[in-house]
Every structure is written in structure tokens, then in C-alpha cells.
mmCIF file with all atom_site columns, N, CA and C in Angstrom:
data_model
loop_
_atom_site.group_PDB
_atom_site.id
_atom_site.type_symbol
_atom_site.label_atom_id
_atom_site.label_alt_id
_atom_site.label_comp_id
_atom_site.label_asym_id
_atom_site.label_entity_id
_atom_site.label_seq_id
_atom_site.pdbx_PDB_ins_code
_atom_site.Cartn_x
_atom_site.Cartn_y
_atom_site.Cartn_z
_atom_site.occupancy
_atom_site.B_iso_or_equiv
_atom_site.pdbx_formal_charge
_atom_site.auth_seq_id
_atom_site.auth_comp_id
_atom_site.auth_asym_id
_atom_site.auth_atom_id
_atom_site.pdbx_PDB_model_num
ATOM 1   N N  . MET A 1 1  ? -38.917 6.713   -12.836 1.00 0.00 ? 1  MET A N  1
ATOM 2   C CA . MET A 1 1  ? -38.111 6.065   -12.288 1.00 0.00 ? 1  MET A CA 1
ATOM 3   C C  . MET A 1 1  ? -39.286 4.904   -11.137 1.00 0.00 ? 1  MET A C  1
ATOM 4   N N  . LEU A 1 2  ? -38.272 3.809   -11.149 1.00 0.00 ? 2  LEU A N  1
ATOM 5   C CA . LEU A 1 2  ? -38.900 2.664   -10.422 1.00 0.00 ? 2  LEU A CA 1
ATOM 6   C C  . LEU A 1 2  ? -38.072 2.765   -9.223  1.00 0.00 ? 2  LEU A C  1
ATOM 7   N N  . THR A 1 3  ? -38.715 2.262   -8.445  1.00 0.00 ? 3  THR A N  1
ATOM 8   C CA . THR A 1 3  ? -37.765 1.367   -6.997  1.00 0.00 ? 3  THR A CA 1
ATOM 9   C C  . THR A 1 3  ? -37.584 0.167   -7.314  1.00 0.00 ? 3  THR A C  1
ATOM 10  N N  . GLU A 1 4  ? -36.509 -0.310  -6.834  1.00 0.00 ? 4  GLU A N  1
ATOM 11  C CA . GLU A 1 4  ? -35.812 -1.487  -6.364  1.00 0.00 ? 4  GLU A CA 1
ATOM 12  C C  . GLU A 1 4  ? -37.060 -2.450  -7.286  1.00 0.00 ? 4  GLU A C  1
ATOM 13  N N  . ARG A 1 5  ? -37.732 -2.494  -5.477  1.00 0.00 ? 5  ARG A N  1
ATOM 14  C CA . ARG A 1 5  ? -39.010 -3.138  -5.717  1.00 0.00 ? 5  ARG A CA 1
ATOM 15  C C  . ARG A 1 5  ? -40.182 -3.620  -6.985  1.00 0.00 ? 5  ARG A C  1
ATOM 16  N N  . GLU A 1 6  ? -39.778 -2.192  -7.730  1.00 0.00 ? 6  GLU A N  1
ATOM 17  C CA . GLU A 1 6  ? -40.955 -1.911  -8.661  1.00 0.00 ? 6  GLU A CA 1
ATOM 18  C C  . GLU A 1 6  ? -40.299 -2.533  -10.061 1.00 0.00 ? 6  GLU A C  1
ATOM 19  N N  . SER A 1 7  ? -39.099 -2.103  -10.017 1.00 0.00 ? 7  SER A N  1
ATOM 20  C CA . SER A 1 7  ? -37.966 -2.774  -11.137 1.00 0.00 ? 7  SER A CA 1
ATOM 21  C C  . SER A 1 7  ? -37.955 -4.314  -10.382 1.00 0.00 ? 7  SER A C  1
ATOM 22  N N  . GLN A 1 8  ? -37.805 -5.051  -9.732  1.00 0.00 ? 8  GLN A N  1
ATOM 23  C CA . GLN A 1 8  ? -37.640 -6.411  -9.325  1.00 0.00 ? 8  GLN A CA 1
ATOM 24  C C  . GLN A 1 8  ? -38.985 -6.808  -9.882  1.00 0.00 ? 8  GLN A C  1
ATOM 25  N N  . VAL A 1 9  ? -40.556 -6.534  -9.534  1.00 0.00 ? 9  VAL A N  1
ATOM 26  C CA . VAL A 1 9  ? -41.795 -6.856  -10.257 1.00 0.00 ? 9  VAL A CA 1
ATOM 27  C C  . VAL A 1 9  ? -41.796 -6.906  -11.768 1.00 0.00 ? 9  VAL A C  1
ATOM 28  N N  . LEU A 1 10 ? -41.330 -5.630  -12.372 1.00 0.00 ? 10 LEU A N  1
ATOM 29  C CA . LEU A 1 10 ? -41.165 -5.921  -13.789 1.00 0.00 ? 10 LEU A CA 1
ATOM 30  C C  . LEU A 1 10 ? -40.192 -6.770  -14.318 1.00 0.00 ? 10 LEU A C  1
ATOM 31  N N  . ASN A 1 11 ? -39.382 -6.707  -13.439 1.00 0.00 ? 11 ASN A N  1
ATOM 32  C CA . ASN A 1 11 ? -38.726 -8.132  -14.339 1.00 0.00 ? 11 ASN A CA 1
ATOM 33  C C  . ASN A 1 11 ? -39.152 -9.720  -14.158 1.00 0.00 ? 11 ASN A C  1
ATOM 34  N N  . ILE A 1 12 ? -39.805 -9.549  -13.425 1.00 0.00 ? 12 ILE A N  1
ATOM 35  C CA . ILE A 1 12 ? -40.278 -10.963 -13.464 1.00 0.00 ? 12 ILE A CA 1
ATOM 36  C C  . ILE A 1 12 ? -41.153 -11.248 -13.657 1.00 0.00 ? 12 ILE A C  1
ATOM 37  N N  . ILE A 1 13 ? -42.274 -10.112 -14.187 1.00 0.00 ? 13 ILE A N  1
ATOM 38  C CA . ILE A 1 13 ? -43.091 -10.574 -15.508 1.00 0.00 ? 13 ILE A CA 1
ATOM 39  C C  . ILE A 1 13 ? -42.427 -10.638 -17.044 1.00 0.00 ? 13 ILE A C  1
ATOM 40  N N  . ILE A 1 14 ? -41.471 -9.525  -16.871 1.00 0.00 ? 14 ILE A N  1
ATOM 41  C CA . ILE A 1 14 ? -40.911 -9.716  -18.867 1.00 0.00 ? 14 ILE A CA 1
ATOM 42  C C  . ILE A 1 14 ? -40.021 -10.731 -19.073 1.00 0.00 ? 14 ILE A C  1
ATOM 43  N N  . ASP A 1 15 ? -39.649 -11.765 -17.434 1.00 0.00 ? 15 ASP A N  1
ATOM 44  C CA . ASP A 1 15 ? -38.677 -12.784 -17.801 1.00 0.00 ? 15 ASP A CA 1
ATOM 45  C C  . ASP A 1 15 ? -40.028 -13.937 -17.545 1.00 0.00 ? 15 ASP A C  1
ATOM 46  N N  . TYR A 1 16 ? -40.716 -13.968 -16.790 1.00 0.00 ? 16 TYR A N  1
ATOM 47  C CA . TYR A 1 16 ? -41.617 -15.115 -17.155 1.00 0.00 ? 16 TYR A CA 1
ATOM 48  C C  . TYR A 1 16 ? -42.377 -15.067 -18.309 1.00 0.00 ? 16 TYR A C  1
ATOM 49  N N  . ILE A 1 17 ? -43.007 -13.596 -18.894 1.00 0.00 ? 17 ILE A N  1
ATOM 50  C CA . ILE A 1 17 ? -43.120 -13.818 -20.473 1.00 0.00 ? 17 ILE A CA 1
ATOM 51  C C  . ILE A 1 17 ? -42.185 -14.303 -21.525 1.00 0.00 ? 17 ILE A C  1
ATOM 52  N N  . LYS A 1 18 ? -40.991 -14.049 -21.454 1.00 0.00 ? 18 LYS A N  1
ATOM 53  C CA . LYS A 1 18 ? -40.285 -15.094 -22.269 1.00 0.00 ? 18 LYS A CA 1
ATOM 54  C C  . LYS A 1 18 ? -40.350 -16.306 -21.979 1.00 0.00 ? 18 LYS A C  1
ATOM 55  N N  . GLN A 1 19 ? -40.077 -16.801 -21.084 1.00 0.00 ? 19 GLN A N  1
ATOM 56  C CA . GLN A 1 19 ? -40.482 -18.119 -20.846 1.00 0.00 ? 19 GLN A CA 1
ATOM 57  C C  . GLN A 1 19 ? -41.511 -19.084 -20.745 1.00 0.00 ? 19 GLN A C  1
ATOM 58  N N  . ASN A 1 20 ? -42.623 -18.205 -20.680 1.00 0.00 ? 20 ASN A N  1
ATOM 59  C CA . ASN A 1 20 ? -44.027 -18.945 -20.396 1.00 0.00 ? 20 ASN A CA 1
ATOM 60  C C  . ASN A 1 20 ? -45.029 -18.533 -21.782 1.00 0.00 ? 20 ASN A C  1
ATOM 61  N N  . GLU A 1 21 ? -44.535 -17.252 -22.482 1.00 0.00 ? 21 GLU A N  1
ATOM 62  C CA . GLU A 1 21 ? -45.816 -17.326 -23.502 1.00 0.00 ? 21 GLU A CA 1
ATOM 63  C C  . GLU A 1 21 ? -46.896 -16.388 -22.792 1.00 0.00 ? 21 GLU A C  1
ATOM 64  N N  . TYR A 1 22 ? -46.801 -15.876 -22.187 1.00 0.00 ? 22 TYR A N  1
ATOM 65  C CA . TYR A 1 22 ? -48.201 -15.523 -20.953 1.00 0.00 ? 22 TYR A CA 1
ATOM 66  C C  . TYR A 1 22 ? -47.669 -15.039 -19.694 1.00 0.00 ? 22 TYR A C  1
ATOM 67  N N  . ALA A 1 23 ? -48.319 -13.940 -19.366 1.00 0.00 ? 23 ALA A N  1
ATOM 68  C CA . ALA A 1 23 ? -47.899 -13.413 -17.858 1.00 0.00 ? 23 ALA A CA 1
ATOM 69  C C  . ALA A 1 23 ? -48.326 -13.833 -16.622 1.00 0.00 ? 23 ALA A C  1
ATOM 70  N N  . PRO A 1 24 ? -47.504 -14.063 -15.711 1.00 0.00 ? 24 PRO A N  1
ATOM 71  C CA . PRO A 1 24 ? -47.812 -14.475 -14.346 1.00 0.00 ? 24 PRO A CA 1
ATOM 72  C C  . PRO A 1 24 ? -49.161 -14.092 -13.772 1.00 0.00 ? 24 PRO A C  1
ATOM 73  N N  . SER A 1 25 ? -49.470 -14.908 -12.461 1.00 0.00 ? 25 SER A N  1
ATOM 74  C CA . SER A 1 25 ? -50.655 -14.772 -12.134 1.00 0.00 ? 25 SER A CA 1
ATOM 75  C C  . SER A 1 25 ? -50.470 -13.772 -10.651 1.00 0.00 ? 25 SER A C  1
ATOM 76  N N  . VAL A 1 26 ? -51.406 -13.119 -10.419 1.00 0.00 ? 26 VAL A N  1
ATOM 77  C CA . VAL A 1 26 ? -50.228 -12.326 -9.273  1.00 0.00 ? 26 VAL A CA 1
ATOM 78  C C  . VAL A 1 26 ? -50.237 -13.358 -8.291  1.00 0.00 ? 26 VAL A C  1
ATOM 79  N N  . GLY A 1 27 ? -50.771 -13.843 -8.179  1.00 0.00 ? 27 GLY A N  1
ATOM 80  C CA . GLY A 1 27 ? -50.350 -15.360 -7.087  1.00 0.00 ? 27 GLY A CA 1
ATOM 81  C C  . GLY A 1 27 ? -48.514 -15.847 -7.268  1.00 0.00 ? 27 GLY A C  1
ATOM 82  N N  . GLU A 1 28 ? -48.504 -15.714 -8.401  1.00 0.00 ? 28 GLU A N  1
ATOM 83  C CA . GLU A 1 28 ? -47.358 -16.247 -9.118  1.00 0.00 ? 28 GLU A CA 1
ATOM 84  C C  . GLU A 1 28 ? -46.360 -15.121 -8.943  1.00 0.00 ? 28 GLU A C  1
ATOM 85  N N  . ILE A 1 29 ? -46.605 -13.949 -9.203  1.00 0.00 ? 29 ILE A N  1
ATOM 86  C CA . ILE A 1 29 ? -45.623 -12.922 -8.578  1.00 0.00 ? 29 ILE A CA 1
ATOM 87  C C  . ILE A 1 29 ? -45.268 -12.610 -7.343  1.00 0.00 ? 29 ILE A C  1
ATOM 88  N N  . ARG A 1 30 ? -46.298 -12.543 -6.299  1.00 0.00 ? 30 ARG A N  1
ATOM 89  C CA . ARG A 1 30 ? -46.091 -13.087 -5.263  1.00 0.00 ? 30 ARG A CA 1
ATOM 90  C C  . ARG A 1 30 ? -45.230 -14.324 -4.582  1.00 0.00 ? 30 ARG A C  1
ATOM 91  N N  . ASP A 1 31 ? -45.831 -14.939 -5.324  1.00 0.00 ? 31 ASP A N  1
ATOM 92  C CA . ASP A 1 31 ? -44.526 -16.551 -4.544  1.00 0.00 ? 31 ASP A CA 1
ATOM 93  C C  . ASP A 1 31 ? -43.276 -16.174 -4.743  1.00 0.00 ? 31 ASP A C  1
ATOM 94  N N  . ILE A 1 32 ? -42.710 -15.722 -6.159  1.00 0.00 ? 32 ILE A N  1
ATOM 95  C CA . ILE A 1 32 ? -41.613 -15.668 -6.131  1.00 0.00 ? 32 ILE A CA 1
ATOM 96  C C  . ILE A 1 32 ? -41.224 -14.341 -5.585  1.00 0.00 ? 32 ILE A C  1
ATOM 97  N N  . LEU A 1 33 ? -41.831 -13.362 -5.555  1.00 0.00 ? 33 LEU A N  1
ATOM 98  C CA . LEU A 1 33 ? -41.042 -12.533 -4.292  1.00 0.00 ? 33 LEU A CA 1
ATOM 99  C C  . LEU A 1 33 ? -40.996 -13.107 -3.199  1.00 0.00 ? 33 LEU A C  1
ATOM 100 N N  . GLY A 1 34 ? -41.486 -14.085 -2.561  1.00 0.00 ? 34 GLY A N  1
ATOM 101 C CA . GLY A 1 34 ? -41.266 -14.494 -1.113  1.00 0.00 ? 34 GLY A CA 1
ATOM 102 C C  . GLY A 1 34 ? -42.089 -13.771 -0.168  1.00 0.00 ? 34 GLY A C  1
ATOM 103 N N  . LEU A 1 35 ? -43.276 -13.039 -1.032  1.00 0.00 ? 35 LEU A N  1
ATOM 104 C CA . LEU A 1 35 ? -44.870 -12.356 0.190   1.00 0.00 ? 35 LEU A CA 1
ATOM 105 C C  . LEU A 1 35 ? -45.360 -13.189 0.362   1.00 0.00 ? 35 LEU A C  1
ATOM 106 N N  . LYS A 1 36 ? -46.651 -12.983 1.207   1.00 0.00 ? 36 LYS A N  1
ATOM 107 C CA . LYS A 1 36 ? -47.571 -13.535 1.982   1.00 0.00 ? 36 LYS A CA 1
ATOM 108 C C  . LYS A 1 36 ? -48.813 -12.564 1.203   1.00 0.00 ? 36 LYS A C  1
ATOM 109 N N  . SER A 1 37 ? -48.879 -11.547 1.121   1.00 0.00 ? 37 SER A N  1
ATOM 110 C CA . SER A 1 37 ? -50.038 -10.762 0.589   1.00 0.00 ? 37 SER A CA 1
ATOM 111 C C  . SER A 1 37 ? -50.325 -10.217 -0.935  1.00 0.00 ? 37 SER A C  1
ATOM 112 N N  . THR A 1 38 ? -51.338 -10.756 -1.088  1.00 0.00 ? 38 THR A N  1
ATOM 113 C CA . THR A 1 38 ? -51.425 -10.037 -2.390  1.00 0.00 ? 38 THR A CA 1
ATOM 114 C C  . THR A 1 38 ? -51.795 -9.183  -3.098  1.00 0.00 ? 38 THR A C  1
ATOM 115 N N  . PRO A 1 39 ? -52.363 -8.328  -2.169  1.00 0.00 ? 39 PRO A N  1
ATOM 116 C CA . PRO A 1 39 ? -52.436 -7.096  -2.259  1.00 0.00 ? 39 PRO A CA 1
ATOM 117 C C  . PRO A 1 39 ? -51.334 -5.901  -2.627  1.00 0.00 ? 39 PRO A C  1
ATOM 118 N N  . THR A 1 40 ? -50.543 -6.843  -1.859  1.00 0.00 ? 40 THR A N  1
ATOM 119 C CA . THR A 1 40 ? -48.879 -5.586  -1.966  1.00 0.00 ? 40 THR A CA 1
ATOM 120 C C  . THR A 1 40 ? -48.714 -5.430  -3.216  1.00 0.00 ? 40 THR A C  1
ATOM 121 N N  . VAL A 1 41 ? -48.783 -7.105  -3.900  1.00 0.00 ? 41 VAL A N  1
ATOM 122 C CA . VAL A 1 41 ? -48.499 -7.093  -5.757  1.00 0.00 ? 41 VAL A CA 1
ATOM 123 C C  . VAL A 1 41 ? -49.456 -6.481  -6.240  1.00 0.00 ? 41 VAL A C  1
ATOM 124 N N  . TYR A 1 42 ? -50.798 -5.999  -5.548  1.00 0.00 ? 42 TYR A N  1
ATOM 125 C CA . TYR A 1 42 ? -51.392 -5.708  -6.702  1.00 0.00 ? 42 TYR A CA 1
ATOM 126 C C  . TYR A 1 42 ? -51.116 -3.930  -6.740  1.00 0.00 ? 42 TYR A C  1
ATOM 127 N N  . GLY A 1 43 ? -50.505 -3.759  -5.850  1.00 0.00 ? 43 GLY A N  1
ATOM 128 C CA . GLY A 1 43 ? -50.369 -2.428  -5.598  1.00 0.00 ? 43 GLY A CA 1
ATOM 129 C C  . GLY A 1 43 ? -48.768 -2.183  -6.215  1.00 0.00 ? 43 GLY A C  1
ATOM 130 N N  . TYR A 1 44 ? -48.110 -3.109  -6.170  1.00 0.00 ? 44 TYR A N  1
ATOM 131 C CA . TYR A 1 44 ? -47.087 -2.855  -7.102  1.00 0.00 ? 44 TYR A CA 1
ATOM 132 C C  . TYR A 1 44 ? -47.353 -3.001  -8.311  1.00 0.00 ? 44 TYR A C  1
ATOM 133 N N  . LEU A 1 45 ? -48.396 -3.617  -8.913  1.00 0.00 ? 45 LEU A N  1
ATOM 134 C CA . LEU A 1 45 ? -48.616 -3.796  -10.324 1.00 0.00 ? 45 LEU A CA 1
ATOM 135 C C  . LEU A 1 45 ? -49.545 -2.677  -11.154 1.00 0.00 ? 45 LEU A C  1
ATOM 136 N N  . LYS A 1 46 ? -50.260 -1.922  -10.229 1.00 0.00 ? 46 LYS A N  1
ATOM 137 C CA . LYS A 1 46 ? -50.963 -0.479  -10.316 1.00 0.00 ? 46 LYS A CA 1
ATOM 138 C C  . LYS A 1 46 ? -50.290 0.337   -10.221 1.00 0.00 ? 46 LYS A C  1
ATOM 139 N N  . THR A 1 47 ? -49.118 0.441   -9.833  1.00 0.00 ? 47 THR A N  1
ATOM 140 C CA . THR A 1 47 ? -47.734 1.482   -9.676  1.00 0.00 ? 47 THR A CA 1
ATOM 141 C C  . THR A 1 47 ? -47.178 1.570   -10.905 1.00 0.00 ? 47 THR A C  1
ATOM 142 N N  . LEU A 1 48 ? -46.961 -0.068  -10.856 1.00 0.00 ? 48 LEU A N  1
ATOM 143 C CA . LEU A 1 48 ? -46.476 0.241   -12.615 1.00 0.00 ? 48 LEU A CA 1
ATOM 144 C C  . LEU A 1 48 ? -47.265 0.452   -13.890 1.00 0.00 ? 48 LEU A C  1
ATOM 145 N N  . GLU A 1 49 ? -48.303 0.250   -13.861 1.00 0.00 ? 49 GLU A N  1
ATOM 146 C CA . GLU A 1 49 ? -49.313 0.767   -14.819 1.00 0.00 ? 49 GLU A CA 1
ATOM 147 C C  . GLU A 1 49 ? -49.424 2.306   -15.007 1.00 0.00 ? 49 GLU A C  1
ATOM 148 N N  . ALA A 1 50 ? -49.567 3.015   -13.452 1.00 0.00 ? 50 ALA A N  1
ATOM 149 C CA . ALA A 1 50 ? -49.729 4.312   -13.450 1.00 0.00 ? 50 ALA A CA 1
ATOM 150 C C  . ALA A 1 50 ? -48.194 5.364   -13.836 1.00 0.00 ? 50 ALA A C  1
ATOM 151 N N  . LYS A 1 51 ? -47.265 4.192   -13.887 1.00 0.00 ? 51 LYS A N  1
ATOM 152 C CA . LYS A 1 51 ? -45.868 4.508   -14.339 1.00 0.00 ? 51 LYS A CA 1
ATOM 153 C C  . LYS A 1 51 ? -45.947 4.230   -16.185 1.00 0.00 ? 51 LYS A C  1
ATOM 154 N N  . GLY A 1 52 ? -46.345 3.514   -16.550 1.00 0.00 ? 52 GLY A N  1
ATOM 155 C CA . GLY A 1 52 ? -46.891 3.288   -18.302 1.00 0.00 ? 52 GLY A CA 1
ATOM 156 C C  . GLY A 1 52 ? -45.732 2.694   -18.279 1.00 0.00 ? 52 GLY A C  1
ATOM 157 N N  . PHE A 1 53 ? -45.426 1.540   -17.346 1.00 0.00 ? 53 PHE A N  1
ATOM 158 C CA . PHE A 1 53 ? -44.391 0.640   -17.746 1.00 0.00 ? 53 PHE A CA 1
ATOM 159 C C  . PHE A 1 53 ? -45.104 -1.474  -17.759 1.00 0.00 ? 53 PHE A C  1
ATOM 160 N N  . ILE A 1 54 ? -46.369 -0.796  -17.414 1.00 0.00 ? 54 ILE A N  1
ATOM 161 C CA . ILE A 1 54 ? -47.428 -1.962  -17.924 1.00 0.00 ? 54 ILE A CA 1
ATOM 162 C C  . ILE A 1 54 ? -48.823 -1.622  -18.233 1.00 0.00 ? 54 ILE A C  1
#
């Protein structure tokens, strides 16, 4: 089960790939989420990986 924010990150990745045919960078995900911290995005990505979503 994903948290709301994890789902948001996953949907950003899926939508970005559909539009651009490649995955977004960590910085692009950070900017889309309106965050200032890149390590926070890495944390979400690691969690999604551990849960088997990416």
C-alpha cells in the first residue's frame, strides 16, 4: 500500500513517461512536487523501489 505522497510520485513518473517517452530526473520530480529537497525525492523513490512499484 502506498501513502498519498508515494502515489503522487508514482503518478508523476507514469504521466511523465507517457508524455516524454523517458523517465523524469529527480530534479524534475522535485520541481513538480514543489519541494526544495532532492534527498526527499530520493527517499520516495527508494520506498517505491522497495515496495516493487519501480
